[in-house]
JSON list of C-alpha atoms and ligand atoms in Angstrom, two decimals:
[
{"chain": "A", "resi": 1, "resn": "MET", "atom": "CA", "xyz": [-45.16, 32.17, 24.38]},
{"chain": "A", "resi": 2, "resn": "ALA", "atom": "CA", "xyz": [-44.54, 29.72, 27.22]},
{"chain": "A", "resi": 3, "resn": "TYR", "atom": "CA", "xyz": [-41.12, 28.67, 28.44]},
{"chain": "A", "resi": 4, "resn": "SER", "atom": "CA", "xyz": [-40.56, 24.91, 28.54]},
{"chain": "A", "resi": 5, "resn": "VAL", "atom": "CA", "xyz": [-39.37, 23.36, 31.81]},
{"chain": "A", "resi": 6, "resn": "ALA", "atom": "CA", "xyz": [-37.93, 19.85, 32.17]},
{"chain": "A", "resi": 7, "resn": "VAL", "atom": "CA", "xyz": [-39.07, 18.67, 35.61]},
{"chain": "A", "resi": 8, "resn": "ILE", "atom": "CA", "xyz": [-36.55, 15.97, 36.54]},
{"chain": "A", "resi": 9, "resn": "VAL", "atom": "CA", "xyz": [-37.81, 13.52, 39.17]},
{"chain": "A", "resi": 10, "resn": "GLY", "atom": "CA", "xyz": [-35.25, 11.94, 41.52]},
{"chain": "A", "resi": 11, "resn": "SER", "atom": "CA", "xyz": [-37.22, 8.81, 42.41]},
{"chain": "A", "resi": 12, "resn": "LEU", "atom": "CA", "xyz": [-38.17, 5.73, 40.39]},
{"chain": "A", "resi": 13, "resn": "ARG", "atom": "CA", "xyz": [-40.93, 4.64, 42.77]},
{"chain": "A", "resi": 14, "resn": "LYS", "atom": "CA", "xyz": [-44.38, 4.24, 41.20]},
{"chain": "A", "resi": 15, "resn": "GLU", "atom": "CA", "xyz": [-46.08, 5.98, 44.15]},
{"chain": "A", "resi": 16, "resn": "SER", "atom": "CA", "xyz": [-43.25, 8.48, 44.57]},
{"chain": "A", "resi": 17, "resn": "PHE", "atom": "CA", "xyz": [-44.15, 11.69, 46.40]},
{"chain": "A", "resi": 18, "resn": "SER", "atom": "CA", "xyz": [-41.58, 13.47, 44.23]},
{"chain": "A", "resi": 19, "resn": "LEU", "atom": "CA", "xyz": [-43.39, 12.30, 41.09]},
{"chain": "A", "resi": 20, "resn": "LYS", "atom": "CA", "xyz": [-46.72, 13.37, 42.58]},
{"chain": "A", "resi": 21, "resn": "ILE", "atom": "CA", "xyz": [-45.28, 16.82, 43.33]},
{"chain": "A", "resi": 22, "resn": "ALA", "atom": "CA", "xyz": [-44.01, 17.08, 39.75]},
{"chain": "A", "resi": 23, "resn": "LYS", "atom": "CA", "xyz": [-47.46, 16.16, 38.40]},
{"chain": "A", "resi": 24, "resn": "ALA", "atom": "CA", "xyz": [-49.16, 18.58, 40.79]},
{"chain": "A", "resi": 25, "resn": "LEU", "atom": "CA", "xyz": [-46.87, 21.35, 39.54]},
{"chain": "A", "resi": 26, "resn": "THR", "atom": "CA", "xyz": [-48.08, 20.78, 35.97]},
{"chain": "A", "resi": 27, "resn": "LYS", "atom": "CA", "xyz": [-51.54, 21.83, 37.22]},
{"chain": "A", "resi": 28, "resn": "LEU", "atom": "CA", "xyz": [-50.39, 24.66, 39.49]},
{"chain": "A", "resi": 29, "resn": "ALA", "atom": "CA", "xyz": [-47.99, 26.30, 37.03]},
{"chain": "A", "resi": 30, "resn": "PRO", "atom": "CA", "xyz": [-49.02, 29.49, 35.25]},
{"chain": "A", "resi": 31, "resn": "SER", "atom": "CA", "xyz": [-49.70, 29.22, 31.50]},
{"chain": "A", "resi": 32, "resn": "SER", "atom": "CA", "xyz": [-46.38, 30.98, 30.85]},
{"chain": "A", "resi": 33, "resn": "LEU", "atom": "CA", "xyz": [-44.60, 27.72, 31.80]},
{"chain": "A", "resi": 34, "resn": "GLN", "atom": "CA", "xyz": [-44.95, 24.41, 29.95]},
{"chain": "A", "resi": 35, "resn": "LEU", "atom": "CA", "xyz": [-43.83, 21.57, 32.25]},
{"chain": "A", "resi": 36, "resn": "ASP", "atom": "CA", "xyz": [-42.43, 18.29, 30.89]},
{"chain": "A", "resi": 37, "resn": "VAL", "atom": "CA", "xyz": [-42.11, 15.65, 33.66]},
{"chain": "A", "resi": 38, "resn": "VAL", "atom": "CA", "xyz": [-38.91, 13.64, 33.06]},
{"chain": "A", "resi": 39, "resn": "THR", "atom": "CA", "xyz": [-38.60, 10.31, 34.88]},
{"chain": "A", "resi": 40, "resn": "LEU", "atom": "CA", "xyz": [-35.31, 8.45, 34.97]},
{"chain": "A", "resi": 41, "resn": "GLY", "atom": "CA", "xyz": [-36.29, 4.76, 34.95]},
{"chain": "A", "resi": 42, "resn": "GLY", "atom": "CA", "xyz": [-34.91, 4.07, 31.47]},
{"chain": "A", "resi": 43, "resn": "LEU", "atom": "CA", "xyz": [-31.63, 5.94, 31.87]},
{"chain": "A", "resi": 44, "resn": "SER", "atom": "CA", "xyz": [-28.61, 3.67, 31.95]},
{"chain": "A", "resi": 45, "resn": "PHE", "atom": "CA", "xyz": [-25.51, 4.24, 34.09]},
{"chain": "A", "resi": 46, "resn": "TYR", "atom": "CA", "xyz": [-22.98, 6.73, 32.89]},
{"chain": "A", "resi": 47, "resn": "ASN", "atom": "CA", "xyz": [-19.84, 5.06, 31.58]},
{"chain": "A", "resi": 48, "resn": "GLN", "atom": "CA", "xyz": [-17.25, 7.23, 29.88]},
{"chain": "A", "resi": 49, "resn": "ASP", "atom": "CA", "xyz": [-16.16, 4.29, 27.72]},
{"chain": "A", "resi": 50, "resn": "LEU", "atom": "CA", "xyz": [-19.50, 4.48, 25.88]},
{"chain": "A", "resi": 51, "resn": "GLU", "atom": "CA", "xyz": [-19.19, 8.12, 24.75]},
{"chain": "A", "resi": 52, "resn": "ALA", "atom": "CA", "xyz": [-17.94, 7.12, 21.27]},
{"chain": "A", "resi": 53, "resn": "THR", "atom": "CA", "xyz": [-21.36, 5.53, 20.62]},
{"chain": "A", "resi": 54, "resn": "PRO", "atom": "CA", "xyz": [-23.66, 6.77, 23.36]},
{"chain": "A", "resi": 55, "resn": "PRO", "atom": "CA", "xyz": [-26.65, 4.57, 24.28]},
{"chain": "A", "resi": 56, "resn": "ALA", "atom": "CA", "xyz": [-29.97, 5.68, 22.76]},
{"chain": "A", "resi": 57, "resn": "ASP", "atom": "CA", "xyz": [-31.41, 6.45, 26.22]},
{"chain": "A", "resi": 58, "resn": "TRP", "atom": "CA", "xyz": [-28.58, 8.95, 26.90]},
{"chain": "A", "resi": 59, "resn": "VAL", "atom": "CA", "xyz": [-29.13, 10.59, 23.53]},
{"chain": "A", "resi": 60, "resn": "SER", "atom": "CA", "xyz": [-32.87, 11.03, 24.06]},
{"chain": "A", "resi": 61, "resn": "PHE", "atom": "CA", "xyz": [-32.38, 12.30, 27.64]},
{"chain": "A", "resi": 62, "resn": "ARG", "atom": "CA", "xyz": [-29.77, 14.81, 26.50]},
{"chain": "A", "resi": 63, "resn": "ASP", "atom": "CA", "xyz": [-32.03, 15.99, 23.64]},
{"chain": "A", "resi": 64, "resn": "ARG", "atom": "CA", "xyz": [-35.01, 16.39, 25.93]},
{"chain": "A", "resi": 65, "resn": "ILE", "atom": "CA", "xyz": [-33.06, 18.54, 28.39]},
{"chain": "A", "resi": 66, "resn": "LYS", "atom": "CA", "xyz": [-31.31, 20.49, 25.63]},
{"chain": "A", "resi": 67, "resn": "LYS", "atom": "CA", "xyz": [-34.68, 21.51, 24.17]},
{"chain": "A", "resi": 68, "resn": "ALA", "atom": "CA", "xyz": [-35.97, 22.82, 27.52]},
{"chain": "A", "resi": 69, "resn": "ASP", "atom": "CA", "xyz": [-35.63, 26.47, 28.43]},
{"chain": "A", "resi": 70, "resn": "ALA", "atom": "CA", "xyz": [-35.25, 25.61, 32.14]},
{"chain": "A", "resi": 71, "resn": "VAL", "atom": "CA", "xyz": [-34.80, 22.67, 34.51]},
{"chain": "A", "resi": 72, "resn": "LEU", "atom": "CA", "xyz": [-36.57, 22.00, 37.80]},
{"chain": "A", "resi": 73, "resn": "PHE", "atom": "CA", "xyz": [-35.42, 19.15, 40.05]},
{"chain": "A", "resi": 74, "resn": "VAL", "atom": "CA", "xyz": [-37.92, 17.46, 42.36]},
{"chain": "A", "resi": 75, "resn": "THR", "atom": "CA", "xyz": [-36.18, 14.97, 44.59]},
{"chain": "A", "resi": 76, "resn": "PRO", "atom": "CA", "xyz": [-36.30, 12.93, 47.76]},
{"chain": "A", "resi": 77, "resn": "GLU", "atom": "CA", "xyz": [-33.31, 12.68, 50.07]},
{"chain": "A", "resi": 78, "resn": "TYR", "atom": "CA", "xyz": [-31.43, 9.41, 50.31]},
{"chain": "A", "resi": 79, "resn": "ASN", "atom": "CA", "xyz": [-29.07, 9.15, 53.27]},
{"chain": "A", "resi": 80, "resn": "ARG", "atom": "CA", "xyz": [-28.91, 12.92, 53.56]},
{"chain": "A", "resi": 81, "resn": "SER", "atom": "CA", "xyz": [-27.87, 13.28, 49.93]},
{"chain": "A", "resi": 82, "resn": "VAL", "atom": "CA", "xyz": [-28.96, 13.03, 46.29]},
{"chain": "A", "resi": 83, "resn": "PRO", "atom": "CA", "xyz": [-30.49, 9.71, 45.13]},
{"chain": "A", "resi": 84, "resn": "GLY", "atom": "CA", "xyz": [-28.14, 7.80, 42.81]},
{"chain": "A", "resi": 85, "resn": "VAL", "atom": "CA", "xyz": [-30.54, 7.88, 39.85]},
{"chain": "A", "resi": 86, "resn": "LEU", "atom": "CA", "xyz": [-30.61, 11.68, 39.92]},
{"chain": "A", "resi": 87, "resn": "LYS", "atom": "CA", "xyz": [-26.84, 12.02, 40.26]},
{"chain": "A", "resi": 88, "resn": "ASN", "atom": "CA", "xyz": [-26.49, 9.63, 37.32]},
{"chain": "A", "resi": 89, "resn": "ALA", "atom": "CA", "xyz": [-28.85, 11.77, 35.20]},
{"chain": "A", "resi": 90, "resn": "ILE", "atom": "CA", "xyz": [-26.78, 14.86, 36.03]},
{"chain": "A", "resi": 91, "resn": "ASP", "atom": "CA", "xyz": [-23.61, 13.01, 35.03]},
{"chain": "A", "resi": 92, "resn": "VAL", "atom": "CA", "xyz": [-25.16, 11.79, 31.74]},
{"chain": "A", "resi": 93, "resn": "GLY", "atom": "CA", "xyz": [-26.43, 15.28, 30.87]},
{"chain": "A", "resi": 94, "resn": "SER", "atom": "CA", "xyz": [-23.13, 16.95, 31.76]},
{"chain": "A", "resi": 95, "resn": "ARG", "atom": "CA", "xyz": [-20.98, 15.10, 29.23]},
{"chain": "A", "resi": 96, "resn": "PRO", "atom": "CA", "xyz": [-19.16, 15.03, 26.79]},
{"chain": "A", "resi": 97, "resn": "TYR", "atom": "CA", "xyz": [-17.00, 17.66, 28.46]},
{"chain": "A", "resi": 98, "resn": "GLY", "atom": "CA", "xyz": [-17.91, 21.11, 27.14]},
{"chain": "A", "resi": 99, "resn": "GLN", "atom": "CA", "xyz": [-21.26, 19.95, 25.79]},
{"chain": "A", "resi": 100, "resn": "SER", "atom": "CA", "xyz": [-23.35, 19.86, 28.97]},
{"chain": "A", "resi": 101, "resn": "VAL", "atom": "CA", "xyz": [-27.05, 20.15, 28.20]},
{"chain": "A", "resi": 102, "resn": "PHE", "atom": "CA", "xyz": [-27.53, 22.01, 31.47]},
{"chain": "A", "resi": 103, "resn": "ASN", "atom": "CA", "xyz": [-25.13, 24.86, 30.76]},
{"chain": "A", "resi": 104, "resn": "GLY", "atom": "CA", "xyz": [-26.61, 28.32, 31.34]},
{"chain": "A", "resi": 105, "resn": "LYS", "atom": "CA", "xyz": [-30.19, 27.22, 31.97]},
{"chain": "A", "resi": 106, "resn": "PRO", "atom": "CA", "xyz": [-32.28, 28.68, 34.77]},
{"chain": "A", "resi": 107, "resn": "GLY", "atom": "CA", "xyz": [-33.12, 26.04, 37.35]},
{"chain": "A", "resi": 108, "resn": "GLY", "atom": "CA", "xyz": [-34.75, 25.22, 40.65]},
{"chain": "A", "resi": 109, "resn": "VAL", "atom": "CA", "xyz": [-34.65, 22.54, 43.35]},
{"chain": "A", "resi": 110, "resn": "ILE", "atom": "CA", "xyz": [-37.59, 21.17, 45.33]},
{"chain": "A", "resi": 111, "resn": "SER", "atom": "CA", "xyz": [-36.66, 18.51, 47.88]},
{"chain": "A", "resi": 112, "resn": "ASN", "atom": "CA", "xyz": [-39.26, 16.67, 49.91]},
{"chain": "A", "resi": 113, "resn": "SER", "atom": "CA", "xyz": [-39.62, 14.07, 52.63]},
{"chain": "A", "resi": 114, "resn": "PRO", "atom": "CA", "xyz": [-42.21, 12.54, 54.92]},
{"chain": "A", "resi": 115, "resn": "GLY", "atom": "CA", "xyz": [-39.86, 13.77, 57.66]},
{"chain": "A", "resi": 116, "resn": "ALA", "atom": "CA", "xyz": [-39.56, 17.24, 59.09]},
{"chain": "A", "resi": 117, "resn": "ILE", "atom": "CA", "xyz": [-36.29, 18.37, 57.46]},
{"chain": "A", "resi": 118, "resn": "GLY", "atom": "CA", "xyz": [-37.77, 18.18, 53.95]},
{"chain": "A", "resi": 119, "resn": "GLY", "atom": "CA", "xyz": [-34.68, 16.80, 52.24]},
{"chain": "A", "resi": 120, "resn": "PHE", "atom": "CA", "xyz": [-32.43, 19.74, 53.12]},
{"chain": "A", "resi": 121, "resn": "GLY", "atom": "CA", "xyz": [-29.28, 17.62, 52.72]},
{"chain": "A", "resi": 122, "resn": "ALA", "atom": "CA", "xyz": [-30.26, 16.39, 49.24]},
{"chain": "A", "resi": 123, "resn": "ASN", "atom": "CA", "xyz": [-31.24, 19.89, 48.22]},
{"chain": "A", "resi": 124, "resn": "HIS", "atom": "CA", "xyz": [-27.87, 21.37, 49.07]},
{"chain": "A", "resi": 125, "resn": "HIS", "atom": "CA", "xyz": [-25.74, 18.48, 47.80]},
{"chain": "A", "resi": 126, "resn": "LEU", "atom": "CA", "xyz": [-27.66, 18.85, 44.52]},
{"chain": "A", "resi": 127, "resn": "ARG", "atom": "CA", "xyz": [-26.97, 22.59, 44.45]},
{"chain": "A", "resi": 128, "resn": "GLN", "atom": "CA", "xyz": [-23.24, 21.85, 44.68]},
{"chain": "A", "resi": 129, "resn": "SER", "atom": "CA", "xyz": [-23.36, 19.99, 41.34]},
{"chain": "A", "resi": 130, "resn": "LEU", "atom": "CA", "xyz": [-25.76, 22.49, 39.74]},
{"chain": "A", "resi": 131, "resn": "THR", "atom": "CA", "xyz": [-23.42, 25.36, 40.55]},
{"chain": "A", "resi": 132, "resn": "PHE", "atom": "CA", "xyz": [-20.56, 23.57, 38.79]},
{"chain": "A", "resi": 133, "resn": "LEU", "atom": "CA", "xyz": [-22.87, 22.94, 35.81]},
{"chain": "A", "resi": 134, "resn": "ASN", "atom": "CA", "xyz": [-23.59, 26.67, 35.51]},
{"chain": "A", "resi": 135, "resn": "ILE", "atom": "CA", "xyz": [-27.31, 26.29, 36.18]},
{"chain": "A", "resi": 136, "resn": "ALA", "atom": "CA", "xyz": [-28.70, 29.61, 37.42]},
{"chain": "A", "resi": 137, "resn": "ILE", "atom": "CA", "xyz": [-30.58, 28.35, 40.50]},
{"chain": "A", "resi": 138, "resn": "LEU", "atom": "CA", "xyz": [-33.52, 30.21, 41.98]},
{"chain": "A", "resi": 139, "resn": "GLN", "atom": "CA", "xyz": [-32.35, 31.09, 45.50]},
{"chain": "A", "resi": 140, "resn": "GLN", "atom": "CA", "xyz": [-35.61, 32.13, 47.15]},
{"chain": "A", "resi": 141, "resn": "PRO", "atom": "CA", "xyz": [-37.95, 30.69, 48.12]},
{"chain": "A", "resi": 142, "resn": "GLU", "atom": "CA", "xyz": [-35.99, 27.61, 49.16]},
{"chain": "A", "resi": 143, "resn": "ALA", "atom": "CA", "xyz": [-38.10, 24.47, 48.85]},
{"chain": "A", "resi": 144, "resn": "TYR", "atom": "CA", "xyz": [-37.65, 21.84, 51.58]},
{"chain": "A", "resi": 145, "resn": "VAL", "atom": "CA", "xyz": [-41.11, 20.26, 51.65]},
{"chain": "A", "resi": 146, "resn": "GLY", "atom": "CA", "xyz": [-41.48, 18.26, 54.86]},
{"chain": "A", "resi": 147, "resn": "GLY", "atom": "CA", "xyz": [-44.48, 16.20, 55.98]},
{"chain": "A", "resi": 148, "resn": "ILE", "atom": "CA", "xyz": [-45.20, 15.05, 52.43]},
{"chain": "A", "resi": 149, "resn": "GLY", "atom": "CA", "xyz": [-46.58, 11.67, 53.61]},
{"chain": "A", "resi": 150, "resn": "ASP", "atom": "CA", "xyz": [-50.16, 12.90, 53.99]},
{"chain": "A", "resi": 151, "resn": "ALA", "atom": "CA", "xyz": [-50.18, 15.47, 51.19]},
{"chain": "A", "resi": 152, "resn": "PHE", "atom": "CA", "xyz": [-51.87, 13.33, 48.51]},
{"chain": "A", "resi": 153, "resn": "ASP", "atom": "CA", "xyz": [-55.07, 11.31, 48.46]},
{"chain": "A", "resi": 154, "resn": "ASP", "atom": "CA", "xyz": [-55.26, 7.76, 47.09]},
{"chain": "A", "resi": 155, "resn": "LYS", "atom": "CA", "xyz": [-55.83, 9.11, 43.57]},
{"chain": "A", "resi": 156, "resn": "GLY", "atom": "CA", "xyz": [-52.63, 11.14, 43.76]},
{"chain": "A", "resi": 157, "resn": "GLU", "atom": "CA", "xyz": [-54.40, 14.48, 44.14]},
{"chain": "A", "resi": 158, "resn": "LEU", "atom": "CA", "xyz": [-52.66, 17.10, 46.25]},
{"chain": "A", "resi": 159, "resn": "VAL", "atom": "CA", "xyz": [-55.00, 17.64, 49.19]},
{"chain": "A", "resi": 160, "resn": "LYS", "atom": "CA", "xyz": [-52.73, 19.22, 51.84]},
{"chain": "A", "resi": 161, "resn": "VAL", "atom": "CA", "xyz": [-53.47, 22.92, 51.68]},
{"chain": "A", "resi": 162, "resn": "SER", "atom": "CA", "xyz": [-50.15, 24.09, 53.16]},
{"chain": "A", "resi": 163, "resn": "VAL", "atom": "CA", "xyz": [-48.18, 22.13, 50.55]},
{"chain": "A", "resi": 164, "resn": "ARG", "atom": "CA", "xyz": [-50.42, 23.29, 47.69]},
{"chain": "A", "resi": 165, "resn": "GLU", "atom": "CA", "xyz": [-50.10, 26.92, 48.73]},
{"chain": "A", "resi": 166, "resn": "PHE", "atom": "CA", "xyz": [-46.33, 26.63, 49.08]},
{"chain": "A", "resi": 167, "resn": "LEU", "atom": "CA", "xyz": [-45.96, 24.96, 45.66]},
{"chain": "A", "resi": 168, "resn": "GLU", "atom": "CA", "xyz": [-48.12, 27.69, 44.09]},
{"chain": "A", "resi": 169, "resn": "THR", "atom": "CA", "xyz": [-45.87, 30.34, 45.61]},
{"chain": "A", "resi": 170, "resn": "TYR", "atom": "CA", "xyz": [-42.77, 28.48, 44.50]},
{"chain": "A", "resi": 171, "resn": "ILE", "atom": "CA", "xyz": [-43.83, 27.94, 40.89]},
{"chain": "A", "resi": 172, "resn": "LYS", "atom": "CA", "xyz": [-44.84, 31.60, 40.54]},
{"chain": "A", "resi": 173, "resn": "ALA", "atom": "CA", "xyz": [-41.41, 32.65, 41.78]},
{"chain": "A", "resi": 174, "resn": "PHE", "atom": "CA", "xyz": [-39.82, 30.13, 39.40]},
{"chain": "A", "resi": 175, "resn": "ASP", "atom": "CA", "xyz": [-41.86, 31.52, 36.51]},
{"chain": "A", "resi": 176, "resn": "ALA", "atom": "CA", "xyz": [-40.61, 35.04, 37.26]},
{"chain": "A", "resi": 177, "resn": "TRP", "atom": "CA", "xyz": [-37.04, 33.73, 37.60]},
{"chain": "A", "resi": 178, "resn": "VAL", "atom": "CA", "xyz": [-37.12, 31.95, 34.23]},
{"chain": "A", "resi": 179, "resn": "ALA", "atom": "CA", "xyz": [-38.59, 35.05, 32.51]},
{"chain": "A", "resi": 180, "resn": "GLN", "atom": "CA", "xyz": [-35.88, 37.23, 34.05]},
{"chain": "A", "resi": 181, "resn": "GLN", "atom": "CA", "xyz": [-33.06, 34.86, 33.05]},
{"chain": "A", "resi": 182, "resn": "LYS", "atom": "CA", "xyz": [-34.32, 34.38, 29.50]},
{"chain": "A", "resi": 183, "resn": "LYS", "atom": "CA", "xyz": [-34.88, 38.03, 28.57]},
{"chain": "B", "resi": 201, "resn": "FMN", "atom": "C1", "xyz": [-32.27, 4.46, 50.56]},
{"chain": "B", "resi": 201, "resn": "FMN", "atom": "C2", "xyz": [-33.15, 5.44, 51.25]},
{"chain": "B", "resi": 201, "resn": "FMN", "atom": "C3", "xyz": [-32.59, 6.45, 52.01]},
{"chain": "B", "resi": 201, "resn": "FMN", "atom": "C4", "xyz": [-33.38, 7.40, 52.64]},
{"chain": "B", "resi": 201, "resn": "FMN", "atom": "N1", "xyz": [-32.79, 8.43, 53.31]},
{"chain": "B", "resi": 201, "resn": "FMN", "atom": "C5", "xyz": [-33.56, 9.45, 53.77]},
{"chain": "B", "resi": 201, "resn": "FMN", "atom": "C6", "xyz": [-32.94, 10.63, 54.30]},
{"chain": "B", "resi": 201, "resn": "FMN", "atom": "O1", "xyz": [-31.75, 10.78, 54.37]},
{"chain": "B", "resi": 201, "resn": "FMN", "atom": "N2", "xyz": [-33.76, 11.64, 54.69]},
{"chain": "B", "resi": 201, "resn": "FMN", "atom": "C7", "xyz": [-35.14, 11.55, 54.62]},
{"chain": "B", "resi": 201, "resn": "FMN", "atom": "O2", "xyz": [-35.81, 12.51, 54.98]},
{"chain": "B", "resi": 201, "resn": "FMN", "atom": "N3", "xyz": [-35.73, 10.44, 54.13]},
{"chain": "B", "resi": 201, "resn": "FMN", "atom": "C8", "xyz": [-34.99, 9.40, 53.70]},
{"chain": "B", "resi": 201, "resn": "FMN", "atom": "N4", "xyz": [-35.58, 8.29, 53.15]},
{"chain": "B", "resi": 201, "resn": "FMN", "atom": "C9", "xyz": [-37.03, 8.17, 53.15]},
{"chain": "B", "resi": 201, "resn": "FMN", "atom": "C10", "xyz": [-37.60, 8.88, 51.93]},
{"chain": "B", "resi": 201, "resn": "FMN", "atom": "O3", "xyz": [-37.78, 10.26, 52.22]},
{"chain": "B", "resi": 201, "resn": "FMN", "atom": "C11", "xyz": [-38.97, 8.26, 51.54]},
{"chain": "B", "resi": 201, "resn": "FMN", "atom": "O4", "xyz": [-38.80, 6.89, 51.28]},
{"chain": "B", "resi": 201, "resn": "FMN", "atom": "C12", "xyz": [-39.59, 8.98, 50.35]},
{"chain": "B", "resi": 201, "resn": "FMN", "atom": "O5", "xyz": [-40.91, 8.56, 50.19]},
{"chain": "B", "resi": 201, "resn": "FMN", "atom": "C13", "xyz": [-38.78, 8.72, 49.07]},
{"chain": "B", "resi": 201, "resn": "FMN", "atom": "O6", "xyz": [-39.20, 9.63, 48.08]},
{"chain": "B", "resi": 201, "resn": "FMN", "atom": "P1", "xyz": [-40.26, 9.26, 46.95]},
{"chain": "B", "resi": 201, "resn": "FMN", "atom": "O7", "xyz": [-41.62, 9.16, 47.66]},
{"chain": "B", "resi": 201, "resn": "FMN", "atom": "O8", "xyz": [-40.22, 10.42, 45.99]},
{"chain": "B", "resi": 201, "resn": "FMN", "atom": "O9", "xyz": [-39.87, 7.94, 46.36]},
{"chain": "B", "resi": 201, "resn": "FMN", "atom": "C14", "xyz": [-34.80, 7.31, 52.53]},
{"chain": "B", "resi": 201, "resn": "FMN", "atom": "C15", "xyz": [-35.36, 6.27, 51.77]},
{"chain": "B", "resi": 201, "resn": "FMN", "atom": "C16", "xyz": [-34.56, 5.35, 51.17]},
{"chain": "B", "resi": 201, "resn": "FMN", "atom": "C17", "xyz": [-35.19, 4.27, 50.32]}
]
């Protein structure tokens, strides 16, 4: 049996490196993980006033995450922090109070950037929220993927060996983490 993983992508950009990493992970992951790439383009802003009759896009996002055994965040860094679309998704999934779809799931964070720091700031700001949401985050290896700008060819294939090898290592560790948390 494979564990299902919702891979939540923190960028809406069509040519997003984060999205390309998420898609590459679907090929690199062992067969014991089933990855579902979740993009956030259709998710409307959280507004507590709407909880009485939540918008259909919130309901389907919450259901999709609820069904997953684990969550893996793949995100860029915006101004040394978490992109707004990803923070919004966390807020939508976390409510109504006491019914967070993230509660108790194993999770992981992969930040990335064309720059050298690899989204370290976004990664750790994200971890602050994930800790509050009681997501059991894989601690090691940490994943700050720098130099992502030349990692993919024009068909979106992952061609940078160092990045591929790191992602293979990461997803194997994540697989072991999910198995350990779920047993
Ligand atoms: C609003 C905005 C803020 C950004 N801030 C940062 C930053 O703090 N650190 C960084 O490394 N890159 C930053 N960047 C550059 C992104 O890393 C780059 O645009 C990246 O390709 C975005 O991720 P994506 O390819 O998944 O869309 C920023 C980009 C934008 C649009």
